[in-house]
Amino acid sequence: MSGLHDGRWSRPARRAIAEELPEFVASTMLELATGALREDPRRVGKPLHELFDGTSSASRATLRMILQHR
């Protein structure tokens, strides 16, 4: 086993990456999701408040990605 974590993009997130976000934002989010986040989500992200149990966030510069764990 490689130890890499797989994830899925929600439909709105896929649409935003493909059509709505500026290219530099989309490429930064894709780089985060396919790189450091995939290798070790706990190192890159942090859990959100207990109200949002099962959810964490990861960020690069001023950009933030919300992750839902299932």
PDB file of C-alpha atoms in Angstrom:
ATOM      1  CA  MET A   1       0.000   0.000   0.000  1.00  0.00           C
ATOM      2  CA  SER A   2       1.380   3.399  -0.958  1.00  0.00           C
ATOM      3  CA  GLY A   3       0.027   5.304   2.033  1.00  0.00           C
ATOM      4  CA  LEU A   4      -1.578   7.946  -0.184  1.00  0.00           C
ATOM      5  CA  HIS A   5      -5.061   9.205   0.661  1.00  0.00           C
ATOM      6  CA  ASP A   6      -7.661   9.477  -2.064  1.00  0.00           C
ATOM      7  CA  GLY A   7     -10.386  12.048  -2.182  1.00  0.00           C
ATOM      8  CA  ARG A   8     -13.343  13.068  -4.278  1.00  0.00           C
ATOM      9  CA  TRP A   9     -14.340  16.520  -5.417  1.00  0.00           C
ATOM     10  CA  SER A  10     -17.916  17.688  -4.996  1.00  0.00           C
ATOM     11  CA  ARG A  11     -19.712  18.720  -8.163  1.00  0.00           C
ATOM     12  CA  PRO A  12     -19.583  22.458  -7.270  1.00  0.00           C
ATOM     13  CA  ALA A  13     -15.860  22.163  -6.529  1.00  0.00           C
ATOM     14  CA  ARG A  14     -15.183  20.456  -9.877  1.00  0.00           C
ATOM     15  CA  ARG A  15     -17.149  23.143 -11.693  1.00  0.00           C
ATOM     16  CA  ALA A  16     -15.323  25.925  -9.854  1.00  0.00           C
ATOM     17  CA  ILE A  17     -11.910  24.422 -10.651  1.00  0.00           C
ATOM     18  CA  ALA A  18     -12.806  23.907 -14.306  1.00  0.00           C
ATOM     19  CA  GLU A  19     -14.812  27.034 -15.076  1.00  0.00           C
ATOM     20  CA  GLU A  20     -15.064  29.680 -12.376  1.00  0.00           C
ATOM     21  CA  LEU A  21     -11.842  30.187 -10.433  1.00  0.00           C
ATOM     22  CA  PRO A  22      -8.894  32.165 -11.768  1.00  0.00           C
ATOM     23  CA  GLU A  23      -6.246  29.832 -13.168  1.00  0.00           C
ATOM     24  CA  PHE A  24      -3.696  30.513 -10.423  1.00  0.00           C
ATOM     25  CA  VAL A  25      -6.282  29.700  -7.713  1.00  0.00           C
ATOM     26  CA  ALA A  26      -7.414  26.505  -9.444  1.00  0.00           C
ATOM     27  CA  SER A  27      -3.838  25.328  -9.993  1.00  0.00           C
ATOM     28  CA  THR A  28      -2.907  26.050  -6.367  1.00  0.00           C
ATOM     29  CA  MET A  29      -5.890  24.061  -5.076  1.00  0.00           C
ATOM     30  CA  LEU A  30      -5.156  21.161  -7.420  1.00  0.00           C
ATOM     31  CA  GLU A  31      -1.506  21.170  -6.375  1.00  0.00           C
ATOM     32  CA  LEU A  32      -2.501  21.100  -2.701  1.00  0.00           C
ATOM     33  CA  ALA A  33      -5.042  18.299  -3.229  1.00  0.00           C
ATOM     34  CA  THR A  34      -2.771  16.083  -5.318  1.00  0.00           C
ATOM     35  CA  GLY A  35       0.412  16.768  -3.368  1.00  0.00           C
ATOM     36  CA  ALA A  36       0.838  17.403   0.340  1.00  0.00           C
ATOM     37  CA  LEU A  37      -2.818  16.847   1.239  1.00  0.00           C
ATOM     38  CA  ARG A  38      -2.880  13.465  -0.464  1.00  0.00           C
ATOM     39  CA  GLU A  39       0.371  12.413   1.207  1.00  0.00           C
ATOM     40  CA  ASP A  40      -0.512  13.444   4.771  1.00  0.00           C
ATOM     41  CA  PRO A  41      -3.829  15.248   5.366  1.00  0.00           C
ATOM     42  CA  ARG A  42      -3.222  15.616   9.110  1.00  0.00           C
ATOM     43  CA  ARG A  43       0.049  17.471   8.556  1.00  0.00           C
ATOM     44  CA  VAL A  44      -1.464  19.937   6.104  1.00  0.00           C
ATOM     45  CA  GLY A  45      -4.971  20.347   7.489  1.00  0.00           C
ATOM     46  CA  LYS A  46      -6.504  21.016  10.865  1.00  0.00           C
ATOM     47  CA  PRO A  47      -9.853  19.933  12.348  1.00  0.00           C
ATOM     48  CA  LEU A  48     -12.629  22.495  12.514  1.00  0.00           C
ATOM     49  CA  HIS A  49     -14.704  23.291  15.615  1.00  0.00           C
ATOM     50  CA  GLU A  50     -16.649  20.364  17.112  1.00  0.00           C
ATOM     51  CA  LEU A  51     -19.832  21.758  15.557  1.00  0.00           C
ATOM     52  CA  PHE A  52     -18.318  20.683  12.226  1.00  0.00           C
ATOM     53  CA  ASP A  53     -17.193  17.237  13.399  1.00  0.00           C
ATOM     54  CA  GLY A  54     -15.673  15.219  10.551  1.00  0.00           C
ATOM     55  CA  THR A  55     -14.584  18.360   8.721  1.00  0.00           C
ATOM     56  CA  SER A  56     -11.183  19.994   8.475  1.00  0.00           C
ATOM     57  CA  SER A  57      -9.516  22.736   6.500  1.00  0.00           C
ATOM     58  CA  ALA A  58      -6.257  23.022   4.611  1.00  0.00           C
ATOM     59  CA  SER A  59      -4.803  26.228   3.243  1.00  0.00           C
ATOM     60  CA  ARG A  60      -2.155  27.657   0.987  1.00  0.00           C
ATOM     61  CA  ALA A  61      -1.394  31.367   1.312  1.00  0.00           C
ATOM     62  CA  THR A  62      -4.822  33.042   1.549  1.00  0.00           C
ATOM     63  CA  LEU A  63      -6.695  30.145  -0.078  1.00  0.00           C
ATOM     64  CA  ARG A  64      -8.606  27.622   2.028  1.00  0.00           C
ATOM     65  CA  MET A  65      -9.998  24.199   1.170  1.00  0.00           C
ATOM     66  CA  ILE A  66     -12.694  22.610   3.359  1.00  0.00           C
ATOM     67  CA  LEU A  67     -12.461  18.818   3.645  1.00  0.00           C
ATOM     68  CA  GLN A  68     -15.268  16.507   4.677  1.00  0.00           C
ATOM     69  CA  HIS A  69     -14.119  13.135   6.035  1.00  0.00           C
ATOM     70  CA  ARG A  70     -16.304  10.105   5.403  1.00  0.00           C
TER      71      ARG A  70
END
